[in-house]
Amino acid sequence: MRLSGVTVAWRGTPNLDDWVAYIVNGTRSKKLILADHASERKVKTLLSRLPSLSRKEVEKLAKG
């Protein structure tokens, strides 16, 4: 994300509600989860909102 400087990755299976979006921070042990077991539509909606948020606001959305 340009404004916040946060890198977000997402993955899932089309047509299934098992999508996940998370903040990539370089360590495998601690991933900040933004969305888990969500629909593709929810994840893409979340990703469209992120560029306008600051780093703190994005991290606040994460489940940890």
CSV table of N, CA and C in Angstrom, one decimal:
chain,number,residue,atom,x,y,z
A,1,MET,N,0.8,-1.2,0.0
A,1,MET,CA,0.0,0.0,0.0
A,1,MET,C,0.9,1.2,0.0
A,2,ARG,N,0.6,2.1,-0.8
A,2,ARG,CA,1.5,3.3,-1.0
A,2,ARG,C,1.6,4.2,0.2
A,3,LEU,N,0.4,4.7,0.7
A,3,LEU,CA,0.4,5.7,1.7
A,3,LEU,C,0.9,5.1,3.0
A,4,SER,N,0.5,3.9,3.4
A,4,SER,CA,0.8,3.4,4.7
A,4,SER,C,2.2,2.6,4.7
A,5,GLY,N,2.7,2.2,3.6
A,5,GLY,CA,3.9,1.5,3.5
A,5,GLY,C,3.8,0.0,4.0
A,6,VAL,N,2.6,-0.5,4.1
A,6,VAL,CA,2.3,-1.8,4.5
A,6,VAL,C,2.1,-2.7,3.3
A,7,THR,N,2.7,-3.9,3.3
A,7,THR,CA,2.6,-4.9,2.3
A,7,THR,C,1.5,-5.9,2.7
A,8,VAL,N,0.5,-6.1,1.9
A,8,VAL,CA,-0.6,-7.0,2.2
A,8,VAL,C,-0.7,-8.1,1.2
A,9,ALA,N,-0.7,-9.3,1.6
A,9,ALA,CA,-0.9,-10.5,0.7
A,9,ALA,C,-2.2,-11.1,1.0
A,10,TRP,N,-2.8,-11.7,0.0
A,10,TRP,CA,-4.0,-12.4,0.1
A,10,TRP,C,-4.0,-13.7,-0.8
A,11,ARG,N,-4.8,-14.6,-0.3
A,11,ARG,CA,-4.9,-15.9,-1.1
A,11,ARG,C,-6.2,-16.6,-0.8
A,12,GLY,N,-6.7,-17.4,-1.6
A,12,GLY,CA,-7.9,-18.2,-1.4
A,12,GLY,C,-8.3,-19.0,-2.6
A,13,THR,N,-9.4,-19.6,-2.5
A,13,THR,CA,-10.0,-20.4,-3.6
A,13,THR,C,-11.2,-19.8,-4.2
A,14,PRO,N,-11.2,-19.5,-5.5
A,14,PRO,CA,-12.4,-18.9,-6.1
A,14,PRO,C,-13.7,-19.7,-5.8
A,15,ASN,N,-14.7,-19.0,-5.5
A,15,ASN,CA,-16.1,-19.5,-5.2
A,15,ASN,C,-16.2,-20.2,-3.9
A,16,LEU,N,-15.2,-20.1,-3.0
A,16,LEU,CA,-15.3,-20.6,-1.7
A,16,LEU,C,-15.0,-19.5,-0.7
A,17,ASP,N,-15.6,-19.6,0.5
A,17,ASP,CA,-15.4,-18.5,1.5
A,17,ASP,C,-14.2,-18.9,2.4
A,18,ASP,N,-13.0,-19.1,1.8
A,18,ASP,CA,-11.9,-19.4,2.6
A,18,ASP,C,-10.7,-18.5,2.3
A,19,TRP,N,-11.0,-17.3,2.0
A,19,TRP,CA,-9.9,-16.3,1.6
A,19,TRP,C,-9.3,-15.7,2.9
A,20,VAL,N,-8.1,-15.3,2.8
A,20,VAL,CA,-7.3,-14.7,3.9
A,20,VAL,C,-6.5,-13.5,3.3
A,21,ALA,N,-6.5,-12.5,4.1
A,21,ALA,CA,-5.6,-11.3,3.8
A,21,ALA,C,-4.8,-11.0,5.1
A,22,TYR,N,-3.5,-10.8,4.9
A,22,TYR,CA,-2.6,-10.6,6.0
A,22,TYR,C,-1.5,-9.6,5.7
A,23,ILE,N,-1.0,-9.0,6.7
A,23,ILE,CA,0.1,-8.1,6.6
A,23,ILE,C,1.4,-8.9,6.5
A,24,VAL,N,2.2,-8.7,5.5
A,24,VAL,CA,3.5,-9.3,5.4
A,24,VAL,C,4.5,-8.5,6.1
A,25,ASN,N,5.2,-9.0,7.2
A,25,ASN,CA,6.1,-8.3,7.9
A,25,ASN,C,7.5,-8.9,8.0
A,26,GLY,N,7.7,-10.0,7.3
A,26,GLY,CA,9.0,-10.6,7.2
A,26,GLY,C,9.2,-11.8,8.1
A,27,THR,N,8.4,-11.9,9.2
A,27,THR,CA,8.5,-13.1,10.1
A,27,THR,C,7.4,-14.0,9.9
A,28,ARG,N,7.6,-15.3,9.9
A,28,ARG,CA,6.6,-16.3,9.8
A,28,ARG,C,5.8,-16.5,11.1
A,29,SER,N,6.4,-16.3,12.2
A,29,SER,CA,5.8,-16.6,13.5
A,29,SER,C,4.7,-15.6,13.8
A,30,LYS,N,4.8,-14.4,13.3
A,30,LYS,CA,3.8,-13.3,13.7
A,30,LYS,C,3.3,-12.7,12.4
A,31,LYS,N,2.1,-13.2,12.0
A,31,LYS,CA,1.4,-12.5,10.9
A,31,LYS,C,0.2,-11.8,11.4
A,32,LEU,N,0.0,-10.6,11.0
A,32,LEU,CA,-1.2,-9.8,11.4
A,32,LEU,C,-2.3,-10.1,10.3
A,33,ILE,N,-3.3,-10.8,10.8
A,33,ILE,CA,-4.4,-11.2,9.9
A,33,ILE,C,-5.5,-10.1,9.8
A,34,LEU,N,-5.8,-9.7,8.6
A,34,LEU,CA,-6.8,-8.7,8.3
A,34,LEU,C,-8.2,-9.3,8.1
A,35,ALA,N,-8.2,-10.5,7.4
A,35,ALA,CA,-9.4,-11.2,7.1
A,35,ALA,C,-9.1,-12.7,7.1
A,36,ASP,N,-10.0,-13.5,7.7
A,36,ASP,CA,-9.7,-14.9,7.7
A,36,ASP,C,-11.1,-15.6,7.5
A,37,HIS,N,-11.1,-16.7,6.7
A,37,HIS,CA,-12.3,-17.4,6.3
A,37,HIS,C,-13.4,-16.5,5.8
A,38,ALA,N,-13.0,-15.6,4.9
A,38,ALA,CA,-13.9,-14.6,4.4
A,38,ALA,C,-14.1,-14.9,2.9
A,39,SER,N,-15.1,-14.2,2.4
A,39,SER,CA,-15.4,-14.4,0.9
A,39,SER,C,-14.5,-13.5,0.1
A,40,GLU,N,-14.3,-13.9,-1.1
A,40,GLU,CA,-13.4,-13.1,-2.0
A,40,GLU,C,-13.9,-11.7,-2.1
A,41,ARG,N,-15.2,-11.5,-2.1
A,41,ARG,CA,-15.7,-10.1,-2.2
A,41,ARG,C,-15.3,-9.3,-1.0
A,42,LYS,N,-15.4,-9.9,0.2
A,42,LYS,CA,-15.1,-9.2,1.4
A,42,LYS,C,-13.6,-8.8,1.4
A,43,VAL,N,-12.7,-9.7,1.0
A,43,VAL,CA,-11.3,-9.4,1.0
A,43,VAL,C,-11.0,-8.3,0.0
A,44,LYS,N,-11.6,-8.4,-1.2
A,44,LYS,CA,-11.3,-7.4,-2.2
A,44,LYS,C,-11.9,-6.0,-1.8
A,45,THR,N,-13.0,-6.0,-1.1
A,45,THR,CA,-13.5,-4.7,-0.6
A,45,THR,C,-12.6,-4.1,0.5
A,46,LEU,N,-12.1,-5.0,1.3
A,46,LEU,CA,-11.1,-4.6,2.4
A,46,LEU,C,-9.8,-4.0,1.7
A,47,LEU,N,-9.3,-4.7,0.7
A,47,LEU,CA,-8.1,-4.3,0.0
A,47,LEU,C,-8.3,-2.9,-0.7
A,48,SER,N,-9.5,-2.7,-1.2
A,48,SER,CA,-9.8,-1.4,-1.8
A,48,SER,C,-9.8,-0.2,-0.8
A,49,ARG,N,-10.1,-0.5,0.4
A,49,ARG,CA,-10.2,0.5,1.5
A,49,ARG,C,-8.8,0.8,2.0
A,50,LEU,N,-7.9,-0.1,2.0
A,50,LEU,CA,-6.6,0.0,2.7
A,50,LEU,C,-5.7,1.2,2.2
A,51,PRO,N,-5.7,1.5,0.9
A,51,PRO,CA,-4.7,2.5,0.4
A,51,PRO,C,-5.0,3.9,1.0
A,52,SER,N,-6.2,4.2,1.5
A,52,SER,CA,-6.5,5.5,2.1
A,52,SER,C,-6.2,5.5,3.6
A,53,LEU,N,-5.8,4.4,4.2
A,53,LEU,CA,-5.6,4.3,5.6
A,53,LEU,C,-4.1,4.5,5.9
A,54,SER,N,-3.8,4.9,7.1
A,54,SER,CA,-2.4,5.0,7.6
A,54,SER,C,-1.9,3.7,8.1
A,55,ARG,N,-0.6,3.6,8.3
A,55,ARG,CA,-0.1,2.3,8.8
A,55,ARG,C,-0.7,1.9,10.2
A,56,LYS,N,-0.9,2.8,11.1
A,56,LYS,CA,-1.5,2.5,12.4
A,56,LYS,C,-2.9,2.0,12.2
A,57,GLU,N,-3.7,2.7,11.3
A,57,GLU,CA,-5.1,2.3,11.1
A,57,GLU,C,-5.2,0.9,10.5
A,58,VAL,N,-4.3,0.5,9.6
A,58,VAL,CA,-4.2,-0.8,9.0
A,58,VAL,C,-3.9,-1.8,10.0
A,59,GLU,N,-2.9,-1.6,10.9
A,59,GLU,CA,-2.5,-2.5,11.9
A,59,GLU,C,-3.6,-2.6,13.0
A,60,LYS,N,-4.4,-1.6,13.2
A,60,LYS,CA,-5.5,-1.7,14.1
A,60,LYS,C,-6.6,-2.6,13.6
A,61,LEU,N,-6.8,-2.7,12.3
A,61,LEU,CA,-7.8,-3.6,11.7
A,61,LEU,C,-7.4,-5.0,11.9
A,62,ALA,N,-6.1,-5.3,12.0
A,62,ALA,CA,-5.6,-6.7,12.1
A,62,ALA,C,-6.0,-7.4,13.4
A,63,LYS,N,-6.2,-8.7,13.3
A,63,LYS,CA,-6.6,-9.5,14.4
A,63,LYS,C,-5.4,-9.8,15.3
A,64,GLY,N,-4.2,-9.9,14.7
A,64,GLY,CA,-3.0,-10.2,15.5
A,64,GLY,C,-2.8,-11.6,15.7
